[in-house]
Amino acid sequence: ARRVAGVTADRVVVAGGAQCALFALCELLLGRGDVVAAGAMTYPGLKAVALEKGLAIEPLDMDEKGILPEAFEAACRRRAPKLLYVIPSIDNPTTATLPEERRRAIVAIARRHDVAIVEDDPYAPLRPDRLVSMAELAPDIVWHIATLSKCATPALRVAYVLAPGAASALRLAGVLRATSLMAPPLMSA
């Protein structure tokens, strides 16, 4: 609740790390050949998932604050991505942080073009000030991933996904059961 306002337990799914969650989300939401929009410099884990699943990554122009909304708009018109992948706070690898007005603009574009958003937000707790999450701005289209692995220690392969709704959470839980059975209970505890 400190990270995303309005969270209910029926929307939270525990996973064996953010990479496991990202793979499961791509399995759930995308098919071979689908387009994922992401920053021109993006998380290598997304590239690994895209390669494994046969997804196309549409690189979006960025500046020191992250993805440019106009680049996302142009990509939506040109390539019709099904998903936007974004690390809004302390982006990996650029360290850019999207300001609130840019987050709002990106959410509005995603809504207009019917694009789901995966908000991979492991570093938000490391920021001195709290920014509104994309999951708060658009809880119906954003899948929010958070993890202990990146801000505490890589040995804690535990993450959670905040799904757009309870039914979506159940569908994601089914994919996670099929791919990794469960997050390690001892680590989750």
PDB file of C-alpha atoms in Angstrom:
ATOM      1  CA  ALA A   1       0.000   0.000   0.000  1.00  0.00           C
ATOM      2  CA  ARG A   2       2.958   2.360   0.527  1.00  0.00           C
ATOM      3  CA  ARG A   3       3.932   1.830  -3.117  1.00  0.00           C
ATOM      4  CA  VAL A   4       0.551   1.655  -4.867  1.00  0.00           C
ATOM      5  CA  ALA A   5      -2.633   3.105  -3.403  1.00  0.00           C
ATOM      6  CA  GLY A   6      -5.805   1.021  -3.514  1.00  0.00           C
ATOM      7  CA  VAL A   7      -4.195  -2.424  -3.470  1.00  0.00           C
ATOM      8  CA  THR A   8      -6.377  -5.400  -2.589  1.00  0.00           C
ATOM      9  CA  ALA A   9      -4.976  -8.839  -1.809  1.00  0.00           C
ATOM     10  CA  ASP A  10      -6.971 -10.534  -4.580  1.00  0.00           C
ATOM     11  CA  ARG A  11      -4.930  -8.576  -7.169  1.00  0.00           C
ATOM     12  CA  VAL A  12      -1.485  -9.601  -5.828  1.00  0.00           C
ATOM     13  CA  VAL A  13       0.406 -12.604  -7.184  1.00  0.00           C
ATOM     14  CA  VAL A  14       3.722 -13.711  -5.655  1.00  0.00           C
ATOM     15  CA  ALA A  15       6.398 -14.928  -8.079  1.00  0.00           C
ATOM     16  CA  GLY A  16       9.894 -16.386  -7.855  1.00  0.00           C
ATOM     17  CA  GLY A  17      11.534 -13.090  -8.871  1.00  0.00           C
ATOM     18  CA  ALA A  18      10.757 -10.266 -11.275  1.00  0.00           C
ATOM     19  CA  GLN A  19      12.262 -12.071 -14.277  1.00  0.00           C
ATOM     20  CA  CYS A  20       9.961 -15.033 -13.657  1.00  0.00           C
ATOM     21  CA  ALA A  21       7.023 -12.613 -13.366  1.00  0.00           C
ATOM     22  CA  LEU A  22       8.003 -10.828 -16.592  1.00  0.00           C
ATOM     23  CA  PHE A  23       8.218 -14.102 -18.513  1.00  0.00           C
ATOM     24  CA  ALA A  24       4.833 -15.221 -17.135  1.00  0.00           C
ATOM     25  CA  LEU A  25       3.231 -11.910 -18.100  1.00  0.00           C
ATOM     26  CA  CYS A  26       4.560 -12.167 -21.648  1.00  0.00           C
ATOM     27  CA  GLU A  27       3.291 -15.749 -21.792  1.00  0.00           C
ATOM     28  CA  LEU A  28      -0.139 -14.603 -20.619  1.00  0.00           C
ATOM     29  CA  LEU A  29      -0.519 -11.418 -22.663  1.00  0.00           C
ATOM     30  CA  LEU A  30       1.435 -11.956 -25.888  1.00  0.00           C
ATOM     31  CA  GLY A  31       1.887 -14.372 -28.737  1.00  0.00           C
ATOM     32  CA  ARG A  32       4.771 -15.082 -31.103  1.00  0.00           C
ATOM     33  CA  GLY A  33       5.421 -12.070 -33.348  1.00  0.00           C
ATOM     34  CA  ASP A  34       3.622  -9.565 -31.111  1.00  0.00           C
ATOM     35  CA  VAL A  35       5.247  -6.170 -30.575  1.00  0.00           C
ATOM     36  CA  VAL A  36       6.448  -4.869 -27.214  1.00  0.00           C
ATOM     37  CA  ALA A  37       7.303  -1.165 -26.993  1.00  0.00           C
ATOM     38  CA  ALA A  38      10.193  -0.351 -24.650  1.00  0.00           C
ATOM     39  CA  GLY A  39      12.879   2.263 -24.230  1.00  0.00           C
ATOM     40  CA  ALA A  40      15.652   2.211 -26.841  1.00  0.00           C
ATOM     41  CA  MET A  41      17.957   1.158 -24.016  1.00  0.00           C
ATOM     42  CA  THR A  42      15.995  -1.432 -22.084  1.00  0.00           C
ATOM     43  CA  TYR A  43      16.421  -4.076 -19.428  1.00  0.00           C
ATOM     44  CA  PRO A  44      18.384  -7.080 -20.780  1.00  0.00           C
ATOM     45  CA  GLY A  45      15.912  -9.434 -19.102  1.00  0.00           C
ATOM     46  CA  LEU A  46      13.162  -8.165 -21.419  1.00  0.00           C
ATOM     47  CA  LYS A  47      15.407  -8.849 -24.423  1.00  0.00           C
ATOM     48  CA  ALA A  48      15.948 -12.420 -23.193  1.00  0.00           C
ATOM     49  CA  VAL A  49      12.199 -12.998 -22.827  1.00  0.00           C
ATOM     50  CA  ALA A  50      11.509 -11.486 -26.259  1.00  0.00           C
ATOM     51  CA  LEU A  51      14.122 -13.706 -27.885  1.00  0.00           C
ATOM     52  CA  GLU A  52      12.753 -16.833 -26.201  1.00  0.00           C
ATOM     53  CA  LYS A  53       9.119 -16.031 -27.029  1.00  0.00           C
ATOM     54  CA  GLY A  54       9.626 -14.659 -30.554  1.00  0.00           C
ATOM     55  CA  LEU A  55       8.477 -11.144 -29.669  1.00  0.00           C
ATOM     56  CA  ALA A  56       9.506  -7.966 -31.471  1.00  0.00           C
ATOM     57  CA  ILE A  57      10.768  -5.074 -29.367  1.00  0.00           C
ATOM     58  CA  GLU A  58       9.955  -1.632 -30.762  1.00  0.00           C
ATOM     59  CA  PRO A  59      12.622   0.739 -29.375  1.00  0.00           C
ATOM     60  CA  LEU A  60      11.318   4.086 -28.169  1.00  0.00           C
ATOM     61  CA  ASP A  61      13.395   7.263 -28.169  1.00  0.00           C
ATOM     62  CA  MET A  62      14.398   8.458 -24.721  1.00  0.00           C
ATOM     63  CA  ASP A  63      15.992  11.441 -23.059  1.00  0.00           C
ATOM     64  CA  GLU A  64      17.438  11.986 -19.573  1.00  0.00           C
ATOM     65  CA  LYS A  65      13.923  11.580 -18.093  1.00  0.00           C
ATOM     66  CA  GLY A  66      13.111   8.324 -19.899  1.00  0.00           C
ATOM     67  CA  ILE A  67      10.727   7.326 -22.676  1.00  0.00           C
ATOM     68  CA  LEU A  68       9.399  10.196 -24.784  1.00  0.00           C
ATOM     69  CA  PRO A  69       5.584  10.115 -24.970  1.00  0.00           C
ATOM     70  CA  GLU A  70       5.641  11.255 -28.603  1.00  0.00           C
ATOM     71  CA  ALA A  71       7.891   8.307 -29.486  1.00  0.00           C
ATOM     72  CA  PHE A  72       5.395   5.944 -27.850  1.00  0.00           C
ATOM     73  CA  GLU A  73       2.520   7.589 -29.742  1.00  0.00           C
ATOM     74  CA  ALA A  74       4.380   7.206 -33.042  1.00  0.00           C
ATOM     75  CA  ALA A  75       5.166   3.550 -32.292  1.00  0.00           C
ATOM     76  CA  CYS A  76       1.502   2.881 -31.498  1.00  0.00           C
ATOM     77  CA  ARG A  77       0.503   4.245 -34.887  1.00  0.00           C
ATOM     78  CA  ARG A  78       3.310   2.538 -36.795  1.00  0.00           C
ATOM     79  CA  ARG A  79       3.636  -0.886 -35.096  1.00  0.00           C
ATOM     80  CA  ALA A  80       0.508  -1.332 -32.912  1.00  0.00           C
ATOM     81  CA  PRO A  81       2.290  -2.812 -29.879  1.00  0.00           C
ATOM     82  CA  LYS A  82       0.229  -4.943 -27.537  1.00  0.00           C
ATOM     83  CA  LEU A  83       2.356  -4.077 -24.529  1.00  0.00           C
ATOM     84  CA  LEU A  84       4.559  -1.283 -23.203  1.00  0.00           C
ATOM     85  CA  TYR A  85       7.381  -2.327 -20.892  1.00  0.00           C
ATOM     86  CA  VAL A  86       8.683   0.450 -18.669  1.00  0.00           C
ATOM     87  CA  ILE A  87      10.875   0.859 -15.596  1.00  0.00           C
ATOM     88  CA  PRO A  88       9.552   4.255 -14.460  1.00  0.00           C
ATOM     89  CA  SER A  89      11.846   4.864 -11.466  1.00  0.00           C
ATOM     90  CA  ILE A  90      15.623   4.641 -11.836  1.00  0.00           C
ATOM     91  CA  ASP A  91      15.375   2.820 -15.171  1.00  0.00           C
ATOM     92  CA  ASN A  92      17.731  -0.070 -15.895  1.00  0.00           C
ATOM     93  CA  PRO A  93      20.145   0.607 -17.587  1.00  0.00           C
ATOM     94  CA  THR A  94      19.753   4.395 -17.984  1.00  0.00           C
ATOM     95  CA  THR A  95      18.777   5.412 -14.394  1.00  0.00           C
ATOM     96  CA  ALA A  96      16.168   7.819 -15.835  1.00  0.00           C
ATOM     97  CA  THR A  97      13.025   8.489 -13.807  1.00  0.00           C
ATOM     98  CA  LEU A  98       9.807   9.411 -15.577  1.00  0.00           C
ATOM     99  CA  PRO A  99       8.255  12.533 -14.071  1.00  0.00           C
ATOM    100  CA  GLU A 100       4.560  12.370 -13.164  1.00  0.00           C
ATOM    101  CA  GLU A 101       3.368  14.388 -16.165  1.00  0.00           C
ATOM    102  CA  ARG A 102       5.181  12.014 -18.516  1.00  0.00           C
ATOM    103  CA  ARG A 103       3.714   8.982 -16.726  1.00  0.00           C
ATOM    104  CA  ARG A 104       0.245  10.477 -17.183  1.00  0.00           C
ATOM    105  CA  ALA A 105       0.879  11.164 -20.884  1.00  0.00           C
ATOM    106  CA  ILE A 106       2.133   7.619 -21.504  1.00  0.00           C
ATOM    107  CA  VAL A 107      -0.888   6.123 -19.720  1.00  0.00           C
ATOM    108  CA  ALA A 108      -3.240   8.272 -21.836  1.00  0.00           C
ATOM    109  CA  ILE A 109      -1.537   7.084 -25.047  1.00  0.00           C
ATOM    110  CA  ALA A 110      -1.745   3.442 -23.909  1.00  0.00           C
ATOM    111  CA  ARG A 111      -5.468   3.843 -23.251  1.00  0.00           C
ATOM    112  CA  ARG A 112      -6.094   5.425 -26.678  1.00  0.00           C
ATOM    113  CA  HIS A 113      -4.289   2.601 -28.453  1.00  0.00           C
ATOM    114  CA  ASP A 114      -5.431  -0.286 -26.210  1.00  0.00           C
ATOM    115  CA  VAL A 115      -1.913  -1.147 -25.026  1.00  0.00           C
ATOM    116  CA  ALA A 116      -1.311  -2.986 -21.756  1.00  0.00           C
ATOM    117  CA  ILE A 117       1.520  -1.674 -19.569  1.00  0.00           C
ATOM    118  CA  VAL A 118       4.015  -3.721 -17.594  1.00  0.00           C
ATOM    119  CA  GLU A 119       5.413  -1.359 -14.968  1.00  0.00           C
ATOM    120  CA  ASP A 120       8.568  -3.022 -13.670  1.00  0.00           C
ATOM    121  CA  ASP A 121       9.277  -0.879 -10.624  1.00  0.00           C
ATOM    122  CA  PRO A 122      11.931  -2.495  -8.431  1.00  0.00           C
ATOM    123  CA  TYR A 123      13.821   0.683  -7.614  1.00  0.00           C
ATOM    124  CA  ALA A 124      11.011   2.997  -6.437  1.00  0.00           C
ATOM    125  CA  PRO A 125      11.846   2.373  -2.742  1.00  0.00           C
ATOM    126  CA  LEU A 126      15.363   3.691  -3.374  1.00  0.00           C
ATOM    127  CA  ARG A 127      14.070   7.134  -4.382  1.00  0.00           C
ATOM    128  CA  PRO A 128      13.954   9.817  -1.685  1.00  0.00           C
ATOM    129  CA  ASP A 129      10.504  10.977  -2.820  1.00  0.00           C
ATOM    130  CA  ARG A 130       7.467   8.949  -3.856  1.00  0.00           C
ATOM    131  CA  LEU A 131       6.118   9.374  -7.376  1.00  0.00           C
ATOM    132  CA  VAL A 132       2.667   8.201  -8.398  1.00  0.00           C
ATOM    133  CA  SER A 133       2.877   4.738  -9.943  1.00  0.00           C
ATOM    134  CA  MET A 134       1.422   3.973 -13.333  1.00  0.00           C
ATOM    135  CA  ALA A 135      -0.649   1.304 -11.583  1.00  0.00           C
ATOM    136  CA  GLU A 136      -2.336   4.078  -9.600  1.00  0.00           C
ATOM    137  CA  LEU A 137      -2.961   6.101 -12.757  1.00  0.00           C
ATOM    138  CA  ALA A 138      -4.397   3.175 -14.739  1.00  0.00           C
ATOM    139  CA  PRO A 139      -5.132   0.190 -12.493  1.00  0.00           C
ATOM    140  CA  ASP A 140      -7.228  -1.416 -15.230  1.00  0.00           C
ATOM    141  CA  ILE A 141      -4.385  -1.712 -17.788  1.00  0.00           C
ATOM    142  CA  VAL A 142      -1.177  -1.805 -15.714  1.00  0.00           C
ATOM    143  CA  TRP A 143       0.582  -4.898 -14.419  1.00  0.00           C
ATOM    144  CA  HIS A 144       2.933  -3.651 -11.668  1.00  0.00           C
ATOM    145  CA  ILE A 145       6.004  -5.741 -10.777  1.00  0.00           C
ATOM    146  CA  ALA A 146       8.039  -5.182  -7.610  1.00  0.00           C
ATOM    147  CA  THR A 147      10.826  -7.314  -6.179  1.00  0.00           C
ATOM    148  CA  LEU A 148      13.257  -7.676  -3.308  1.00  0.00           C
ATOM    149  CA  SER A 149      15.956  -9.052  -5.612  1.00  0.00           C
ATOM    150  CA  LYS A 150      17.076  -5.716  -7.002  1.00  0.00           C
ATOM    151  CA  CYS A 151      16.881  -3.441  -3.976  1.00  0.00           C
ATOM    152  CA  ALA A 152      17.751  -5.858  -1.147  1.00  0.00           C
ATOM    153  CA  THR A 153      19.821  -8.760  -2.546  1.00  0.00           C
ATOM    154  CA  PRO A 154      19.798 -10.918  -5.704  1.00  0.00           C
ATOM    155  CA  ALA A 155      19.564 -13.961  -3.418  1.00  0.00           C
ATOM    156  CA  LEU A 156      15.948 -13.084  -2.568  1.00  0.00           C
ATOM    157  CA  ARG A 157      14.209 -14.322  -5.718  1.00  0.00           C
ATOM    158  CA  VAL A 158      10.806 -13.062  -4.628  1.00  0.00           C
ATOM    159  CA  ALA A 159       8.594 -10.591  -6.438  1.00  0.00           C
ATOM    160  CA  TYR A 160       4.973  -9.687  -6.692  1.00  0.00           C
ATOM    161  CA  VAL A 161       2.733  -8.588  -9.509  1.00  0.00           C
ATOM    162  CA  LEU A 162      -0.195  -6.311  -8.932  1.00  0.00           C
ATOM    163  CA  ALA A 163      -2.697  -7.362 -11.606  1.00  0.00           C
ATOM    164  CA  PRO A 164      -5.439  -5.147 -13.061  1.00  0.00           C
ATOM    165  CA  GLY A 165      -8.097  -7.265 -11.335  1.00  0.00           C
ATOM    166  CA  ALA A 166      -8.768 -10.468  -9.417  1.00  0.00           C
ATOM    167  CA  ALA A 167      -9.590 -12.481 -12.561  1.00  0.00           C
ATOM    168  CA  SER A 168      -6.353 -11.319 -14.198  1.00  0.00           C
ATOM    169  CA  ALA A 169      -4.416 -12.281 -11.067  1.00  0.00           C
ATOM    170  CA  LEU A 170      -5.880 -15.799 -11.190  1.00  0.00           C
ATOM    171  CA  ARG A 171      -4.915 -16.185 -14.865  1.00  0.00           C
ATOM    172  CA  LEU A 172      -1.354 -15.049 -14.097  1.00  0.00           C
ATOM    173  CA  ALA A 173      -1.177 -17.404 -11.109  1.00  0.00           C
ATOM    174  CA  GLY A 174      -2.077 -20.264 -13.461  1.00  0.00           C
ATOM    175  CA  VAL A 175       0.809 -19.401 -15.804  1.00  0.00           C
ATOM    176  CA  LEU A 176       3.218 -19.149 -12.876  1.00  0.00           C
ATOM    177  CA  ARG A 177       2.085 -22.557 -11.547  1.00  0.00           C
ATOM    178  CA  ALA A 178       2.751 -24.074 -14.975  1.00  0.00           C
ATOM    179  CA  THR A 179       6.211 -22.512 -15.333  1.00  0.00           C
ATOM    180  CA  SER A 180       7.681 -22.406 -11.824  1.00  0.00           C
ATOM    181  CA  LEU A 181       5.054 -24.027  -9.578  1.00  0.00           C
ATOM    182  CA  MET A 182       5.424 -21.395  -6.839  1.00  0.00           C
ATOM    183  CA  ALA A 183       7.669 -18.750  -5.377  1.00  0.00           C
ATOM    184  CA  PRO A 184       9.971 -20.349  -2.791  1.00  0.00           C
ATOM    185  CA  PRO A 185       7.825 -20.376   0.372  1.00  0.00           C
ATOM    186  CA  LEU A 186      10.741 -19.847   2.775  1.00  0.00           C
ATOM    187  CA  MET A 187      11.941 -16.802   0.845  1.00  0.00           C
ATOM    188  CA  SER A 188       8.413 -15.473   0.518  1.00  0.00           C
ATOM    189  CA  ALA A 189       7.935 -15.734   4.266  1.00  0.00           C
TER     190      ALA A 189
END
